[in-house]
CSV table of C-alpha atoms and ligand atoms in Angstrom, one decimal:
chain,number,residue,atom,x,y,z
A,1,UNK,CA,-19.2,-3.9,1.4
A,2,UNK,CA,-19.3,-7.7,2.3
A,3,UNK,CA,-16.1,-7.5,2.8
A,4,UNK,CA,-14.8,-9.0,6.3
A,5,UNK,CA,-14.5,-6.7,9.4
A,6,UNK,CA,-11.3,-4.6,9.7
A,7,UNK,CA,-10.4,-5.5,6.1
A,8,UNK,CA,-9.3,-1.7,5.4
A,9,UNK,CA,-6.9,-2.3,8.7
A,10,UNK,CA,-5.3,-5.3,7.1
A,11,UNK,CA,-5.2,-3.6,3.6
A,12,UNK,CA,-3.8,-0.9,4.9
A,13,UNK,CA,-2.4,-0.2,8.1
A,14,UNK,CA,0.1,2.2,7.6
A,15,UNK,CA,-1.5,5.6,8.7
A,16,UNK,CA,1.3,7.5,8.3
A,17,UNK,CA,-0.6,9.7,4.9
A,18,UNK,CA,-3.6,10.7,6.9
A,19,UNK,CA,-3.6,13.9,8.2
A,20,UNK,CA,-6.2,16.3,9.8
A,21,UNK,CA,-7.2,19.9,8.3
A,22,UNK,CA,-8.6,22.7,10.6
A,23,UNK,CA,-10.2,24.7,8.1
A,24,UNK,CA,-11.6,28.5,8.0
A,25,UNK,CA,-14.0,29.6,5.6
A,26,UNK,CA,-14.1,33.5,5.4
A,27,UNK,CA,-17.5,35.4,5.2
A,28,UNK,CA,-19.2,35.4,1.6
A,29,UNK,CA,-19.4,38.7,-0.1
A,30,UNK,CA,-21.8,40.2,-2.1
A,31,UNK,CA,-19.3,39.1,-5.6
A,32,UNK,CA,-18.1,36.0,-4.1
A,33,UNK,CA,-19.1,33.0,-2.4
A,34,UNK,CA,-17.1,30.2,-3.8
A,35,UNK,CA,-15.3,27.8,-0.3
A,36,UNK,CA,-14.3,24.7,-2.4
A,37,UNK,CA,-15.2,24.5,-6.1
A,38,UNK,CA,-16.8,20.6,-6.9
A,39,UNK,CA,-14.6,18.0,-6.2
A,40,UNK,CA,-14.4,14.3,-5.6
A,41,UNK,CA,-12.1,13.5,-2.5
A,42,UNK,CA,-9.4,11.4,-3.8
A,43,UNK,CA,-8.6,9.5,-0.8
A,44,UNK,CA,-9.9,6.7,1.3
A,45,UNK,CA,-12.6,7.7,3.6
A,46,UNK,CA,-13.0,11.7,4.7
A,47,UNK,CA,-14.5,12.6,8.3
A,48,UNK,CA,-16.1,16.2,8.4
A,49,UNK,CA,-16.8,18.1,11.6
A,50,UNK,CA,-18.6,21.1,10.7
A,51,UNK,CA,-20.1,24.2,13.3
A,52,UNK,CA,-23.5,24.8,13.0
A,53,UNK,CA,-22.8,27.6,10.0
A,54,UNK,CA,-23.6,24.9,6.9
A,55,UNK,CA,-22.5,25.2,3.3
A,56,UNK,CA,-21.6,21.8,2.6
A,57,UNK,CA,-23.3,20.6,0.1
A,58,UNK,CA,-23.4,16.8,-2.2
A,59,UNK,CA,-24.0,16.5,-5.6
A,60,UNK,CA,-26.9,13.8,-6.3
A,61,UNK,CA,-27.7,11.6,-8.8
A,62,UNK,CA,-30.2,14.4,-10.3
A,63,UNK,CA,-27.7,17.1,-10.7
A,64,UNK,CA,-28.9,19.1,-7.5
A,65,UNK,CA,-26.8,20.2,-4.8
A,66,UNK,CA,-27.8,19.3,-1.3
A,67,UNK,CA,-27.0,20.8,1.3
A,68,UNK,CA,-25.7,18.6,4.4
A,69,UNK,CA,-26.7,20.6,7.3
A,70,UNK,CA,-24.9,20.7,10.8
A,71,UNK,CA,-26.4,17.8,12.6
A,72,UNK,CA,-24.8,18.7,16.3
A,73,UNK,CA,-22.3,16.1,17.9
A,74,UNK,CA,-22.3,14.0,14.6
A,75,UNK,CA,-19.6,13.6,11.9
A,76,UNK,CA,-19.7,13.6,8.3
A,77,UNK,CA,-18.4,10.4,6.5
A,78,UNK,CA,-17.6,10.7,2.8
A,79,UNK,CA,-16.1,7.8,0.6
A,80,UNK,CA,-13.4,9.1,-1.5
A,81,UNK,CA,-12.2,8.1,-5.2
A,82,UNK,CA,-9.9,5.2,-3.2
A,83,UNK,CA,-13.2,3.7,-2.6
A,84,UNK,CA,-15.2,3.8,-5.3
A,85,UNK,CA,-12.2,1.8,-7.5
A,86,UNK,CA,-11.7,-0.6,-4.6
A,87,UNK,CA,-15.8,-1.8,-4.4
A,88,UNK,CA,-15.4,-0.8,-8.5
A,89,UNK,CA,-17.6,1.5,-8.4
A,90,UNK,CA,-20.4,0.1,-6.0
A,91,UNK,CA,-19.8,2.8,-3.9
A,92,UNK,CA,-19.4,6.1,-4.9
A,93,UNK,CA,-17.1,8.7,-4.2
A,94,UNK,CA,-19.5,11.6,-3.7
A,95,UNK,CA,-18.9,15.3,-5.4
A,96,UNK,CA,-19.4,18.1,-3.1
A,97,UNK,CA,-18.5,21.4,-2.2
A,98,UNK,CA,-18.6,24.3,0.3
A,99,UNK,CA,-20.8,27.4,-0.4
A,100,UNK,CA,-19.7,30.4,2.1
A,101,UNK,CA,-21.9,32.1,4.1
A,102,UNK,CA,-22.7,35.6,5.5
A,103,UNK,CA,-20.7,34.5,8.4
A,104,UNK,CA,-17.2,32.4,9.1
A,105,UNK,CA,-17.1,28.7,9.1
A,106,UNK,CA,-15.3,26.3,10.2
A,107,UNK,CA,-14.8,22.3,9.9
A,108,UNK,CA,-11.8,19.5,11.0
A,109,UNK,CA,-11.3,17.5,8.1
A,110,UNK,CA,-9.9,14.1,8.5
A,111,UNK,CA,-8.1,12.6,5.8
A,112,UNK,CA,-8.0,8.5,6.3
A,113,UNK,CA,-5.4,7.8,3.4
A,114,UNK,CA,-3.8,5.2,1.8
A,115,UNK,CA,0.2,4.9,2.2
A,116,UNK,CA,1.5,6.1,-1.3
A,117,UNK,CA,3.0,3.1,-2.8
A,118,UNK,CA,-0.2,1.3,-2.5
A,119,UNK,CA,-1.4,-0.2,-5.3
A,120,UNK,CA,-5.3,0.6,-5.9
A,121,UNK,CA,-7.8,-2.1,-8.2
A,122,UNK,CA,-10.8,-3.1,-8.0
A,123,UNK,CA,-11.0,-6.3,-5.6
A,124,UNK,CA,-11.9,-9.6,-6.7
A,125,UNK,CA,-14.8,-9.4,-4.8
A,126,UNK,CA,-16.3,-6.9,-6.8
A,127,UNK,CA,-15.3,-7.9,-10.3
A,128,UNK,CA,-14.0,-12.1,-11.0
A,129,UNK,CA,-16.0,-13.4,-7.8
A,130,UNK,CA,-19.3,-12.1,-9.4
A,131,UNK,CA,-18.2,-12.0,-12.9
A,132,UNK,CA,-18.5,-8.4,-13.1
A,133,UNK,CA,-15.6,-6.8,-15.5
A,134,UNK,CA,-13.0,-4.3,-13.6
A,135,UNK,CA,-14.3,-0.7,-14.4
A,136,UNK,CA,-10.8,0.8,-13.7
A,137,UNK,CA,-7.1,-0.3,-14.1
A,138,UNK,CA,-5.2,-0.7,-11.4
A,139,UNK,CA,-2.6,2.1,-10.1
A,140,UNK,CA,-0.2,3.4,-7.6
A,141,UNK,CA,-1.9,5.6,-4.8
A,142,UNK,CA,1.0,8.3,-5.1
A,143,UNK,CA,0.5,8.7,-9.3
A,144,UNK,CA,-3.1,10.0,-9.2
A,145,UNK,CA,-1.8,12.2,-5.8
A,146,UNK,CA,0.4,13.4,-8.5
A,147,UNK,CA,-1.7,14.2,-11.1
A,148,UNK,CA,-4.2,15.7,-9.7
A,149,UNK,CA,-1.6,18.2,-7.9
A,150,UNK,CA,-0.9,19.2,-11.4
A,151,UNK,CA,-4.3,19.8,-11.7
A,152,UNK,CA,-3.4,22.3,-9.3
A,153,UNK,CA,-0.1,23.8,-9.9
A,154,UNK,CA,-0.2,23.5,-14.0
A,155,UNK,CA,-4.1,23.9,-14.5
A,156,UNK,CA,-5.4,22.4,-17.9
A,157,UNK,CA,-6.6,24.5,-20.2
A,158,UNK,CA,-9.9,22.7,-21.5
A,159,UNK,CA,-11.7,21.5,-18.5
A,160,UNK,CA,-11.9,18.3,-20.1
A,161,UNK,CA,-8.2,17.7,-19.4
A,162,UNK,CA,-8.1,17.9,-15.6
A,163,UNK,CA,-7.2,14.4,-13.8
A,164,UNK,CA,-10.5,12.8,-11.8
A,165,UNK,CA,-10.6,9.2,-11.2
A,166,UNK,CA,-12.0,8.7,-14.7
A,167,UNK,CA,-8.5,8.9,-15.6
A,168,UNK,CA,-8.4,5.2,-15.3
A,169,UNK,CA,-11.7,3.7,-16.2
A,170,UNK,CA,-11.3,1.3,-18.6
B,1,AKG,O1,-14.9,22.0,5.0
B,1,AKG,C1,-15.7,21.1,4.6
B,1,AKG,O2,-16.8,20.9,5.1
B,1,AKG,C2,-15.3,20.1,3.5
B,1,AKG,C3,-13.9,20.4,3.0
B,1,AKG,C4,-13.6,19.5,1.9
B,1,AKG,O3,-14.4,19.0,1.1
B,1,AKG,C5,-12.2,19.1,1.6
B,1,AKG,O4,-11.3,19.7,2.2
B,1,AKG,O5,-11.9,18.2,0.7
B,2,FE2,FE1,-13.6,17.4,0.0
């Protein structure tokens, strides 16, 4: 990111949001096969450590899903929505998805947050210092956790109305 080594740490050090997931996906059936609809993480950086079932899969620029297949001993690293606004939108916060299998799955999910009260904008170094405008205006971390759990306790009713990062493009 050309940004200087441990900058996250210094941006951020208070780990006290993260938290880890130990996640079991039950065996697809014949009617059903749905283990987490499309989504964009909306945190900081995810770490995914998946058995050797699959399912994963990453939405790429041509609108095909790809799957990301068990790779043993290695972890998955996915930037999240934090991200993408921070390096204003030079790095992007990928949509994926878990398609079940015949068979159970399981991953450990690591969530590397942001402490809530943090407020989230693009940096200079990716908008004034290279006279690019800010894509997104700026926010409190907590806010968009907010909306986006409405997403999932009051669901919109036109898909158009559920919260993603978009929510504060300018
Ligand atoms: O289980 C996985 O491989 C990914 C889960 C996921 O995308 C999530 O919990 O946000
Ligand atoms: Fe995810």
């Amino acid at each position: 990111m050309d940004l200087p080594p441990g900058f996250l740490t210094d941006y951020n050090s208070d780990r006290s949001f993260d938290f880890l997931a130990a996640l079991r996906y039950f065996p697809a059936t014949e009617e059903e096969d749905n283990g987490i609809s499309a989504h964009e993480d909306g945190n900081c950086i995810t770490f995914v450590i998946q058995d050797g079932v699959g399912g994963l899969e990453v939405l790429n620029d041509d609108g095909d899903w790809v799957p990301a297949e068990p790779v043993e001993g290695s972890i998955i690293v996915n930037l999240g929505d934090v991200i993408q606004v921070l390096s204003n939108n030079k790095l992007k916060s990928a949509t994926h998805r878990v398609v079940r299998k015949p068979v159970h799955r399981h991953s450990f999910v690591f969530f590397f947050n942001i402490h809530g009260a943090k407020w989230i904008e693009p940096l200079p170094e990716f908008t004034a210092k290279i006279g690019e405008a800010a894509r997104y205006r700026g926010f409190v971390y907590n806010e968009y956790m907010q909306l986006r759990m409405r997403n999932k306790t009051h669901p919109p009713a036109r898909p158009e109305d559920v919260v993603h990062i978009t929510h504060y493009a300018i």
